[in-house]
Amino acid sequence: MEYKVEAHRIMSISLGKIYNSRVQRGGIKLHKNLLVSLVLRSARQVYLSDYYSGVCLNTQHVEAKEWELMDSNQEKPLTPAPEESLSPSTDCNQNPEVPVVPEDPEVQHTSQAVEDSTDLHSVSSKHQAEEESSSEDSTTDVSLTSSPVTCESQCEAKGAEVSSSDCEADANPATVTEGNSQQPPKAHSCSNRKRTAEKTASNDSPVKRTKVTSSNSSEEEAEEMDTGNVSNLITIFGSSFSGLLTKESSEPEAETEDSDSGSGQICCDQMLKNLNPWSTAIVAF
Amino acid sequence: MGEDGESPKLNHSFLRDYVTEADVISTVEFNQTGDLLATGDKGGRVVIFQREAENVKPHISGEYNVYSTFQSHEPDFDYLKSLEIEEKINKIRWLPQQNAAHFLLSTNDKTIKLWKVSERDRRPEGYNLKDEEGRLKDISTVTSLQVPVLKPTDLMVEVRPRRVFANGHTYHINSISVNSDGETYLSADDLRINMWHLDITDRSFNIVDIKPANMEDLTEVITAAEFHPHHCHLFVYSSSKGTLRLCDMRASALCDKHAKIFEEPEDPGNRSFFSEIISSVSDVKFSHSGRYLLTRDYLTVKVWDLNMEKGPVETYQVHEYLRSKLCSLYENDCIFDKFECVWNSTDSVIMTGAYNSFFRMFDRETGRGVTLEAWRESSKPRAVLRTRRVYTGGRRRRGDVGVDSLDFTKKILHMAWHPAENIIAIAATNNLYIFQDRVNPENQ
């Protein structure tokens, strides 16, 4: 759980930086904002991947084709996430209130398979497992909480430094490019988040990105997938509309309060929701 | 190495506890002979130091004294975009000297200026129609004609703006580089590189444009650019993704297609949230020979051979102990610091800055690095610089500094190495340190 909290913290910090860059002297620095948006994107991927990789633990491998399955199941993985995010605290070191299930050797073994193997397993088993997991929320919760524990143990096995940034190390299993197995899960979760966030999506870019990702499971595609919200930020800050000042000023204040990660989560969602009307903003440059 | 004393900024702000933002030095550059050293600061001022002639003190290499100070750029405002334009001097580059005057280019985020620095030690006296103060004389008092003569006066250094190259860049200028042809120079911003002729201010050629049609597809920006020291058709530019592109202007007018691309595949074991940030190249410099490139990213300096594109030939760890601290460095914005790197005159030693007023030098022949400190408290004029160490494990020696006690506000971002001798200029916030090697003043 800690790395998820850390990912969320990094997201809040990144959004704060983007906001502050607008009031900085000298105008918006494109380079810095690009880097911050990349960090924001990575943090988001990790943040959203944990419950998804929890689902993976009960399944065989995730493949690019499973994309289409996710489309039909898009609502389900989302429900555990908000529930879960409301409980953990922002402090990296505190344990989440959701009870941590003692490591199931079976679960651990599966996650090991997820980590190390690059083979693509059958679609049918995944589909089956998904149906299983979606039918029982409690099962999903269990798998979700056990996944960070597993990831943590893996990191310790790798000898990662236990420090304030151990969350980074914990995030490594999720972000490390160990084959295609990790990519589609992130892509899925990102697309789902995008759909809920942008309910009033007026363009077909989400649909377009779905198709693009399903055909190619390379990491570049997964990143492109996620550019929807994040790159909108780039567009917005590139265009430096004064109208944005009034609109956005109300959100980051809410976001920067770190004391309640639940509200932080909701604020992030709000922020991402509100990005959509600006997605059609013309770049003034 | 010996230290030759510091040259404080004119308003002696080091006496106060805090540093005035405007006094922070933002660029340092020697001219081609090394006799002149220019610094630019965040307040838009340029200070030029001149080396004392050696014949004054025969056994001691010349010291650098203030030669001239002038306001290069003023704060500006872009009314169309409601953006303030900082007056901070991003880069200074000297032109090769062609006559008695010196020329330098200085740039802020948007505008490049060519300055002429000339000396005047004579003035004409004895005008017929004007008196000594320049007031018109009453004609009735003029009874005879005289020929004005030049009389010696106190040395005056005059600095005049000769060209202003404005409106060439939409984004923030990060580099300028004078071409070896002596006529043109390039200026690079985040997405474009323009080539200018030194005599023409209303036009420039766009030679690189990486702006995507849709800004949402933006993935990398240009971080630095430089002309090859000998080949006037070659230049290199670095990107935020850690790649270097060598471009040949003979190939086409728009050099979007690189002649060579230098990149090192990422080490998957080191992946983290911040991998992209720390791989961004903050500075790129050609070696004096023109054969190698030196790049600086957040944790390393790398030497690349122009003949080998698949990876650097040498990599030096500047402060690897910061790798586990990237999260905190991201929070306090230090991870975005852009360090410069420099070659020595023979391309055998490379140097770059770090935190806690430390800077690092690497001997390419032995592969060893040394840490030195630019801090007034621990160095007196003519004292010998001691090497420092950051404690990262193992046996702790006296004088070692722990990683957690590093002062991240004291960063050495800008520096310059004399083109012929072992003299270095280090900018530490608002102070300029000049160090000279008394043991080996000339290069082997």
XYZ file of C-alpha atoms in Angstrom:
729
model
C 0.000 0.000 0.000
C 2.839 2.322 0.717
C 3.855 2.771 -2.822
C 0.345 3.663 -3.743
C 0.307 6.328 -1.093
C 3.662 7.524 -2.318
C 2.424 7.569 -5.890
C -0.502 9.640 -4.791
C 1.756 11.990 -2.917
C 3.943 12.414 -5.957
C 0.879 13.132 -8.015
C -0.232 15.849 -5.624
C 3.217 17.366 -5.579
C 3.398 17.299 -9.366
C 0.064 18.981 -9.736
C 1.155 21.572 -7.220
C 4.264 22.232 -9.252
C 2.309 22.642 -12.438
C 0.011 25.072 -10.718
C 2.865 27.063 -9.242
C 4.623 27.263 -12.558
C 1.820 29.418 -13.830
C 2.439 32.136 -11.313
C 6.202 31.956 -11.629
C 8.074 34.841 -13.036
C 9.278 34.434 -16.560
C 6.341 32.450 -17.805
C 5.777 28.745 -18.018
C 8.883 26.679 -18.465
C 8.063 24.080 -21.022
C 10.904 21.726 -20.146
C 10.167 21.574 -16.460
C 6.466 21.148 -16.989
C 7.064 18.381 -19.470
C 9.201 16.532 -16.944
C 6.664 17.086 -14.189
C 3.922 15.764 -16.415
C 5.989 12.660 -17.133
C 6.380 12.048 -13.426
C 2.698 12.654 -12.959
C 1.941 10.103 -15.614
C 4.255 7.492 -14.084
C 2.798 8.083 -10.663
C -0.675 7.724 -12.042
C 0.196 4.471 -13.709
C 1.514 3.075 -10.501
C -1.357 4.430 -8.520
C -3.880 2.853 -10.807
C -2.012 -0.321 -11.467
C -2.050 -1.675 -7.964
C -5.628 -2.778 -7.903
C -5.281 -3.995 -11.421
C -2.206 -6.026 -10.688
C -4.183 -7.384 -7.772
C -6.674 -8.687 -10.267
C -3.800 -10.133 -12.251
C -2.642 -12.139 -9.286
C -5.690 -14.302 -9.564
C -5.345 -14.759 -13.253
C -2.963 -15.964 -15.793
C -1.269 -13.464 -17.949
C -2.620 -10.263 -19.309
C -2.254 -9.803 -22.998
C -2.927 -7.030 -25.404
C -6.043 -8.778 -26.609
C -7.497 -8.648 -23.142
C -7.985 -5.035 -23.749
C -11.257 -5.786 -25.347
C -12.331 -7.747 -22.327
C -11.488 -4.787 -20.181
C -13.691 -2.624 -22.278
C -16.629 -4.713 -21.318
C -15.580 -4.919 -17.694
C -14.527 -1.356 -17.389
C -16.783 -0.514 -14.525
C -15.771 -3.308 -12.231
C -12.139 -2.670 -11.399
C -12.991 0.866 -10.525
C -15.245 0.133 -7.639
C -12.629 -1.381 -5.390
C -10.268 1.485 -6.013
C -12.240 4.371 -4.572
C -13.216 2.260 -1.613
C -9.660 1.399 -0.966
C -8.253 4.800 -1.464
C -10.478 6.307 1.130
C -8.982 4.246 3.875
C -5.227 4.579 3.597
C -3.539 7.521 5.186
C -1.102 9.760 3.480
C 1.756 8.799 5.676
C 3.954 6.364 3.869
C 4.737 4.421 6.959
C 1.293 3.958 8.339
C -0.493 0.758 7.591
C -3.711 0.942 5.679
C -6.831 0.209 7.572
C -7.849 -2.462 5.161
C -6.638 -5.642 6.812
C -3.552 -7.020 5.262
C -4.080 -10.624 4.373
C -1.164 -12.853 5.252
C 0.666 -13.816 2.175
C -0.925 -16.595 0.335
C 1.809 -18.701 -1.161
C -0.391 -19.269 -4.138
C -0.876 -15.587 -4.610
C 2.795 -14.991 -4.223
C 3.640 -17.588 -6.749
C 1.267 -16.077 -9.240
C 2.690 -12.657 -8.788
C 6.126 -14.099 -9.276
C 4.886 -15.447 -12.554
C 3.571 -12.038 -13.419
C 6.879 -10.450 -12.593
C 9.274 -12.790 -14.279
C 7.512 -14.402 -17.117
C 7.078 -12.742 -20.422
C 4.917 -15.480 -21.828
C 1.425 -14.613 -22.715
C -1.111 -16.887 -21.229
C -4.430 -17.799 -22.636
C -7.117 -15.251 -22.866
C -9.790 -17.552 -21.720
C -8.353 -18.192 -18.297
C -8.014 -14.485 -17.726
C -11.558 -13.898 -18.764
C -12.715 -16.611 -16.435
C -10.738 -15.252 -13.538
C -12.054 -11.797 -14.140
C -15.568 -12.963 -13.963
C -14.718 -14.714 -10.747
C -13.134 -11.711 -9.228
C -15.745 -9.286 -10.325
C -18.440 -11.308 -8.712
C -16.888 -11.023 -5.294
C -15.699 -7.690 -4.133
C -14.124 -9.137 -1.081
C -11.955 -11.403 -3.156
C -10.800 -8.468 -5.152
C -10.000 -6.603 -2.007
C -7.942 -9.463 -0.723
C -5.991 -9.726 -3.896
C -5.505 -5.998 -3.965
C -4.096 -5.779 -0.513
C -1.912 -8.768 -0.933
C -0.358 -7.397 -4.058
C 1.476 -4.515 -2.414
C 2.659 -6.843 0.288
C 3.970 -9.171 -2.348
C 5.560 -6.389 -4.259
C 7.187 -5.186 -1.110
C 8.643 -8.553 -0.324
C 9.973 -8.794 -3.818
C 11.654 -5.467 -3.419
C 13.223 -6.508 -0.206
C 14.460 -9.599 -1.908
C 16.054 -7.369 -4.478
C 17.721 -5.527 -1.673
C 16.076 -2.217 -2.257
C 16.929 0.495 0.205
C 14.336 1.019 2.850
C 14.110 4.749 3.046
C 11.611 7.449 2.406
C 11.839 6.587 -1.226
C 11.334 2.884 -0.776
C 8.026 3.525 -2.362
C 9.909 4.148 -5.543
C 11.543 0.789 -5.240
C 8.211 -0.759 -4.518
C 6.859 0.838 -7.590
C 9.608 -0.700 -9.639
C 7.979 -4.051 -10.085
C 5.007 -2.233 -11.444
C 6.865 0.073 -13.731
C 9.840 -2.039 -14.693
C 9.677 -3.015 -18.302
C 9.803 -6.717 -17.739
C 7.953 -7.726 -20.781
C 4.563 -7.011 -22.036
C 2.780 -8.412 -19.062
C 2.795 -5.149 -17.208
C 1.931 -2.861 -20.018
C -1.641 -3.679 -20.873
C -2.754 -3.617 -17.224
C -1.583 -0.093 -16.879
C -3.085 0.788 -20.168
C -6.363 -0.674 -19.123
C -6.498 1.078 -15.836
C -5.545 4.338 -17.384
C -8.179 4.112 -20.003
C -10.790 3.261 -17.425
C -9.854 6.153 -15.277
C -9.981 8.359 -18.251
C -13.450 7.260 -19.118
C -14.828 7.945 -15.708
C -12.997 11.193 -15.422
C -14.055 12.472 -18.767
C -17.677 11.660 -18.819
C -18.391 14.436 -21.212
C -15.738 13.373 -23.666
C -16.617 15.090 -26.836
C -13.944 13.697 -29.047
C -13.151 10.169 -29.992
C -9.637 10.258 -28.686
C -10.324 7.725 -25.915
C -11.738 5.367 -28.485
C -8.842 5.982 -30.777
C -6.366 5.248 -28.059
C -8.146 2.052 -27.198
C -7.707 0.784 -30.689
C -4.129 1.880 -30.892
C -3.183 0.107 -27.698
C -4.950 -3.082 -28.517
C -2.930 -3.505 -31.630
C 0.434 -2.927 -30.051
C 1.378 -3.670 -26.522
C 4.657 -1.815 -26.498
C 5.372 0.584 -23.726
C 5.256 3.591 -25.989
C 1.647 2.839 -26.738
C 0.805 2.538 -23.092
C 2.366 5.878 -22.439
C 0.561 7.429 -25.339
C -2.618 6.024 -23.912
C -2.134 7.980 -20.826
C -1.307 11.224 -22.474
C -4.926 12.123 -22.646
C -5.193 13.905 -19.374
C -1.590 14.714 -18.880
C -0.882 16.089 -22.293
C -3.951 18.229 -22.011
C -2.102 19.868 -19.206
C 0.774 20.572 -21.540
C -1.576 22.047 -24.072
C -3.213 24.148 -21.463
C -0.032 25.487 -20.074
C 1.342 25.975 -23.511
C -1.560 28.154 -24.388
C -1.452 30.094 -21.125
C -5.017 31.148 -21.130
C -5.922 33.666 -18.532
C -9.285 31.996 -18.258
C -7.564 28.980 -16.829
C -6.395 30.973 -13.872
C -9.822 31.350 -12.445
C -10.928 27.850 -13.246
C -7.933 26.007 -11.951
C -7.230 28.089 -8.907
C -10.079 26.506 -7.086
C -8.794 22.985 -7.561
C -5.162 22.884 -6.583
C -5.893 24.417 -3.237
C -8.086 21.484 -2.520
C -5.498 19.122 -3.906
C -2.636 20.306 -1.858
C -4.222 19.430 1.406
C -2.504 16.215 2.107
C -4.103 15.342 5.346
C -6.959 13.433 3.849
C -5.959 11.241 0.996
C -9.553 10.425 0.360
C -10.394 13.969 -0.507
C -7.129 14.129 -2.405
C -8.284 11.254 -4.502
C -11.573 12.908 -5.187
C -9.910 16.167 -5.993
C -7.633 14.452 -8.435
C -10.655 13.040 -10.107
C -12.266 16.434 -10.196
C -9.155 17.903 -11.689
C -9.035 15.251 -14.333
C -12.715 15.646 -15.051
C -12.357 19.328 -15.554
C -9.497 18.894 -17.925
C -11.831 17.645 -20.556
C -13.439 20.967 -21.484
C -9.960 22.265 -22.108
C -8.934 19.423 -24.314
C -10.167 21.369 -27.261
C -8.259 24.502 -26.289
C -6.255 25.951 -29.118
C -2.576 26.153 -28.518
C -1.761 29.823 -28.604
C 1.808 29.276 -29.560
C 45.887 23.730 -7.044
C 46.124 27.132 -5.569
C 43.374 29.588 -5.159
C 43.676 33.072 -6.401
C 40.999 34.765 -4.340
C 37.449 35.603 -4.972
C 35.975 38.499 -6.814
C 32.837 39.629 -5.018
C 29.920 41.206 -6.736
C 29.942 44.942 -6.550
C 27.290 45.359 -3.938
C 29.045 43.028 -1.499
C 25.882 41.127 -0.848
C 27.847 38.245 0.612
C 28.055 40.275 3.770
C 24.377 39.794 4.368
C 22.845 36.559 5.491
C 20.629 36.214 2.515
C 21.465 36.462 -1.133
C 19.690 38.963 -3.299
C 18.136 37.010 -6.091
C 19.382 39.448 -8.692
C 22.995 38.820 -7.742
C 22.938 35.132 -8.411
C 25.395 34.400 -11.198
C 23.742 32.584 -14.055
C 26.570 32.177 -16.561
C 30.368 32.312 -16.725
C 32.515 32.401 -19.847
C 36.151 33.006 -20.726
C 36.978 34.621 -24.046
C 39.180 32.842 -26.577
C 42.442 34.079 -25.098
C 41.344 33.745 -21.500
C 42.230 37.328 -20.695
C 38.638 38.282 -20.212
C 36.050 36.527 -18.098
C 32.394 37.487 -18.329
C 29.667 36.659 -15.840
C 25.958 37.246 -16.197
C 23.512 37.322 -13.338
C 19.821 37.036 -12.700
C 19.461 40.791 -12.576
C 20.457 41.100 -16.216
C 23.896 42.526 -15.500
C 27.142 41.440 -17.084
C 30.432 41.853 -15.273
C 33.654 41.460 -17.239
C 36.896 40.666 -15.465
C 40.266 41.203 -17.022
C 43.426 39.408 -16.207
C 46.220 41.570 -15.005
C 49.121 41.633 -17.387
C 51.797 39.184 -16.341
C 54.652 41.625 -16.582
C 53.287 43.528 -13.621
C 54.007 40.661 -11.247
C 56.392 38.463 -13.154
C 56.264 35.346 -11.015
C 52.607 35.367 -10.240
C 50.010 34.683 -12.856
C 47.699 37.568 -13.387
C 44.722 38.098 -11.162
C 41.331 38.916 -12.507
C 39.897 42.321 -11.719
C 36.672 43.955 -12.677
C 37.007 45.475 -16.099
C 33.482 46.587 -16.861
C 29.929 46.216 -15.634
C 26.838 46.922 -17.630
C 23.150 46.193 -17.667
C 22.604 43.841 -20.567
C 18.924 42.991 -20.319
C 16.019 44.582 -18.543
C 12.849 42.903 -17.337
C 10.415 42.845 -20.171
C 6.790 42.075 -20.704
C 5.058 40.240 -23.489
C 1.736 42.005 -23.706
C 0.233 39.566 -26.133
C 0.622 36.606 -23.833
C 0.641 38.501 -20.544
C 3.996 37.026 -19.709
C 6.847 38.537 -17.877
C 10.207 38.020 -19.551
C 13.008 37.529 -17.090
C 16.121 39.585 -17.462
C 18.285 36.751 -16.247
C 21.279 36.220 -18.522
C 21.125 32.617 -19.665
C 24.312 32.505 -21.690
C 27.245 34.653 -22.722
C 29.475 33.764 -25.637
C 32.486 35.738 -26.804
C 33.217 36.298 -30.447
C 36.746 35.690 -31.703
C 38.632 38.929 -31.502
C 39.204 40.682 -34.799
C 40.375 44.140 -33.765
C 41.037 46.108 -30.631
C 37.457 45.803 -29.475
C 35.881 42.728 -27.919
C 32.457 41.465 -28.822
C 30.182 39.234 -26.843
C 26.706 37.843 -27.235
C 24.450 37.764 -24.213
C 20.976 36.343 -24.105
C 18.007 36.157 -21.804
C 14.924 34.020 -22.452
C 13.885 35.849 -25.591
C 16.431 38.346 -26.881
C 20.068 38.081 -27.873
C 22.295 41.136 -27.852
C 25.691 41.755 -29.349
C 27.832 44.034 -27.213
C 30.981 45.837 -28.208
C 33.498 46.322 -25.445
C 36.167 48.846 -26.275
C 38.722 50.847 -24.434
C 39.186 54.472 -24.656
C 42.267 56.032 -23.193
C 42.438 59.171 -25.231
C 40.046 61.931 -25.869
C 40.116 64.840 -28.253
C 40.593 68.228 -26.690
C 40.658 71.695 -28.090
C 37.485 72.006 -30.057
C 36.747 75.381 -31.549
C 33.046 75.494 -31.071
C 32.634 73.513 -27.855
C 34.275 73.966 -24.532
C 35.631 71.187 -22.347
C 32.234 70.218 -21.008
C 30.724 70.155 -24.456
C 28.739 73.346 -24.160
C 28.662 75.572 -27.177
C 31.052 78.456 -26.960
C 29.978 81.966 -27.536
C 31.279 82.691 -31.041
C 32.373 86.161 -30.125
C 34.930 84.716 -27.706
C 36.614 82.632 -30.384
C 39.563 84.590 -31.652
C 41.704 81.914 -33.243
C 41.414 78.462 -34.713
C 42.999 75.465 -33.157
C 43.291 71.857 -34.227
C 41.871 69.417 -31.686
C 44.447 66.978 -30.383
C 44.122 63.615 -28.690
C 45.209 63.694 -25.097
C 45.605 60.645 -22.905
C 42.993 60.208 -20.244
C 42.124 57.606 -17.666
C 41.222 54.330 -19.206
C 37.553 54.072 -19.890
C 35.837 50.907 -20.921
C 32.866 51.522 -23.095
C 30.230 48.933 -23.715
C 27.699 49.547 -26.409
C 24.933 47.352 -27.790
C 25.639 46.844 -31.447
C 22.898 44.425 -32.431
C 19.676 43.274 -30.878
C 18.309 39.976 -32.172
C 14.743 39.982 -30.985
C 11.548 38.088 -31.679
C 13.281 35.000 -32.929
C 12.015 32.642 -30.281
C 8.659 31.681 -28.933
C 10.067 29.497 -26.175
C 12.844 30.145 -23.697
C 16.325 30.395 -25.173
C 18.664 27.962 -23.465
C 21.817 28.127 -25.630
C 23.766 30.265 -28.028
C 26.829 29.162 -29.909
C 29.116 31.097 -32.216
C 30.059 29.336 -35.424
C 33.651 28.784 -36.418
C 32.963 30.711 -39.605
C 32.963 33.878 -37.545
C 29.821 35.148 -39.211
C 26.934 33.171 -37.869
C 25.704 31.836 -34.592
C 22.877 29.633 -33.427
C 20.327 30.148 -30.701
C 18.251 27.300 -29.312
C 15.030 27.311 -27.379
C 12.948 24.386 -26.154
C 11.638 23.429 -29.551
C 13.565 25.289 -32.224
C 17.052 26.256 -33.226
C 17.679 29.373 -35.283
C 20.780 30.435 -37.117
C 21.571 34.123 -37.291
C 24.060 36.212 -39.150
C 25.868 38.531 -36.801
C 25.130 41.523 -38.995
C 21.474 40.841 -39.668
C 18.961 41.281 -36.918
C 15.639 41.139 -38.674
C 15.931 37.642 -40.045
C 17.086 34.261 -38.917
C 17.057 30.770 -40.397
C 15.197 28.092 -38.562
C 17.392 25.003 -38.744
C 15.731 22.666 -36.279
C 12.079 22.473 -35.359
C 10.859 19.669 -33.169
C 7.534 21.180 -32.314
C 4.874 18.551 -32.991
C 1.805 19.477 -34.978
C -0.229 18.661 -31.925
C 1.318 19.888 -28.714
C -0.296 16.996 -26.938
C 2.226 14.745 -28.649
C 5.163 16.588 -27.169
C 7.599 14.164 -25.613
C 10.951 15.882 -25.651
C 12.471 19.325 -25.763
C 15.847 20.704 -26.781
C 18.029 21.366 -23.786
C 21.328 22.590 -25.257
C 22.997 23.134 -28.614
C 26.500 23.893 -29.839
C 28.369 24.332 -33.073
C 31.328 22.117 -33.826
C 34.549 23.985 -33.009
C 36.090 23.438 -36.434
C 33.418 22.345 -38.886
C 31.076 25.195 -39.564
C 28.392 22.897 -40.958
C 28.063 20.645 -37.936
C 26.221 21.245 -34.712
C 24.866 19.099 -31.934
C 21.792 19.438 -29.781
C 20.722 17.508 -26.717
C 17.247 16.599 -25.634
C 15.337 16.036 -22.442
C 15.253 12.335 -23.246
C 19.010 12.082 -23.017
C 19.701 11.853 -26.735
C 22.215 13.851 -28.722
C 21.714 14.665 -32.358
C 24.495 15.715 -34.643
C 23.226 17.663 -37.621
C 24.896 18.577 -40.862
C 23.652 21.781 -42.398
C 24.840 20.746 -45.810
C 22.242 18.022 -45.941
C 19.206 20.255 -46.012
C 17.985 23.632 -44.964
C 15.901 22.240 -42.141
C 17.970 19.855 -40.082
C 15.151 17.941 -38.478
C 16.760 14.753 -39.668
C 19.910 14.157 -37.757
C 23.098 12.942 -39.322
C 23.865 10.963 -36.183
C 21.968 10.238 -33.037
C 23.739 9.343 -29.822
C 21.789 7.612 -27.158
C 22.415 5.093 -24.472
C 19.764 2.484 -23.799
C 18.220 2.890 -20.393
C 19.238 0.556 -17.633
C 15.988 -1.138 -16.651
C 17.302 -1.912 -13.198
C 17.460 1.749 -12.350
C 13.977 2.613 -13.387
C 11.931 4.828 -11.114
C 9.383 7.604 -11.281
C 12.170 10.007 -11.979
C 14.128 8.141 -14.625
C 13.063 10.537 -17.322
C 14.059 13.588 -15.362
C 17.507 12.352 -14.469
C 18.254 11.291 -18.011
C 17.589 14.762 -19.376
C 20.845 16.280 -20.625
C 21.466 19.668 -19.069
C 24.606 20.647 -20.979
C 26.571 19.491 -24.009
C 30.058 20.619 -24.981
C 32.327 19.682 -27.835
C 35.884 18.902 -26.886
C 38.498 21.327 -28.132
C 39.627 18.711 -30.586
C 36.120 18.373 -31.933
C 36.217 14.622 -31.643
C 34.337 14.152 -28.385
C 31.178 15.383 -26.756
C 30.695 15.950 -23.069
C 27.205 15.739 -21.630
C 25.803 16.234 -18.165
C 22.663 14.673 -16.865
C 21.524 14.794 -13.288
C 23.765 12.114 -11.827
C 26.548 11.606 -14.366
C 28.824 13.185 -16.917
C 29.472 11.244 -20.079
C 32.044 11.492 -22.814
C 30.887 10.477 -26.269
C 32.984 9.783 -29.324
C 31.504 11.312 -32.449
C 32.347 8.123 -34.253
C 30.343 5.914 -31.946
C 26.654 6.451 -31.587
C 25.557 3.530 -29.504
C 26.758 4.811 -26.191
C 29.221 6.997 -24.330
C 32.842 5.982 -24.200
C 33.201 7.155 -20.618
C 30.711 7.669 -17.816
C 31.555 9.332 -14.531
C 29.334 9.321 -11.481
C 29.046 12.802 -10.090
C 26.868 12.114 -7.071
C 25.448 8.637 -7.299
C 24.529 8.823 -3.602
C 21.630 11.042 -4.609
C 19.916 8.263 -6.513
C 18.053 7.121 -3.438
C 17.022 10.667 -2.646
C 15.361 11.483 -5.918
C 11.935 11.765 -4.348
C 12.986 14.495 -1.921
C 15.004 16.192 -4.619
C 11.906 16.218 -6.741
C 9.926 17.822 -3.954
C 12.394 20.610 -3.387
C 12.903 21.098 -7.142
C 16.587 20.292 -6.987
C 16.109 17.501 -9.487
C 15.514 20.140 -12.134
C 18.844 21.853 -11.570
C 20.818 22.220 -14.762
C 24.482 21.651 -14.187
C 27.071 22.661 -16.734
C 30.161 20.718 -17.662
C 33.476 21.860 -19.104
C 36.622 20.482 -20.701
C 40.100 21.596 -19.859
C 42.266 22.956 -22.634
C 43.802 19.609 -23.564
C 40.562 17.621 -23.205
C 42.186 15.449 -20.576
C 40.143 16.627 -17.604
C 36.433 17.296 -17.319
C 34.705 19.242 -14.608
C 31.178 19.725 -13.404
C 29.357 21.073 -10.379
C 27.379 19.485 -7.571
C 25.740 20.500 -4.294
C 27.134 21.808 -1.033
C 29.440 24.081 -3.010
C 31.228 21.008 -4.281
C 32.476 20.569 -7.780
C 34.006 17.501 -9.329
C 36.907 16.984 -11.664
C 37.583 13.773 -13.534
C 40.890 12.851 -15.061
C 40.095 10.988 -18.233
C 43.396 9.191 -18.323
C 43.128 7.637 -14.889
C 39.358 7.647 -14.670
C 39.542 9.053 -11.165
C 37.454 11.860 -9.820
C 38.116 14.396 -7.138
C 35.716 16.564 -5.170
C 36.627 20.160 -4.425
C 34.824 22.872 -2.581
C 34.153 26.475 -3.485
C 33.319 27.996 -0.142
C 34.750 31.115 1.302
C 34.798 29.901 4.891
C 37.137 27.071 4.183
C 39.417 28.729 1.675
C 41.537 31.797 2.004
C 43.298 33.535 -0.847
C 46.279 31.521 -1.983
C 45.322 28.567 0.147
C 45.579 25.129 -1.302
C 42.275 23.488 -2.102
C 41.706 20.349 -0.163
C 39.815 17.502 -1.661
C 36.515 16.704 -0.029
C 34.576 13.511 0.265
C 30.955 12.631 0.702
C 30.525 9.769 3.065
C 28.586 6.967 1.452
C 29.675 3.980 3.471
C 32.765 2.178 4.574
C 35.326 3.860 6.735
C 34.454 7.383 7.617
C 37.318 9.822 7.498
C 37.524 13.125 9.243
C 36.137 15.854 7.075
C 33.764 13.570 5.240
C 30.357 15.068 4.745
C 27.284 12.925 5.198
C 24.732 12.836 2.432
C 22.036 14.176 4.688
C 24.082 17.168 5.717
C 24.642 18.350 2.170
C 23.363 21.835 1.587
C 21.238 21.662 -1.524
C 20.848 25.408 -1.725
C 24.546 25.759 -2.430
C 24.775 24.459 -5.935
C 27.534 24.930 -8.463
C 25.735 25.147 -11.770
C 27.979 27.409 -13.847
C 31.667 27.260 -14.457
C 34.325 27.878 -17.053
C 37.834 26.651 -17.780
C 40.508 28.897 -19.226
C 41.118 27.962 -22.871
C 44.872 27.541 -22.469
C 45.820 27.342 -18.815
C 44.688 25.605 -15.686
C 42.541 28.397 -14.400
C 38.922 27.769 -13.558
C 36.077 30.099 -12.726
C 33.344 28.705 -10.509
C 30.083 30.490 -9.837
C 28.650 29.685 -6.423
C 25.327 31.475 -6.065
C 26.396 35.118 -5.976
C 30.115 34.564 -5.634
C 32.701 33.941 -8.272
C 35.713 31.838 -7.384
C 38.782 31.745 -9.550
C 41.236 28.958 -8.932
C 44.626 28.614 -10.514
C 46.925 25.679 -10.654
C 50.287 26.940 -9.472
C 51.930 23.580 -9.732
C 51.052 23.057 -13.382
C 49.883 26.394 -14.720
C 50.382 25.406 -18.320
C 49.005 22.180 -19.606
C 51.173 19.161 -20.240
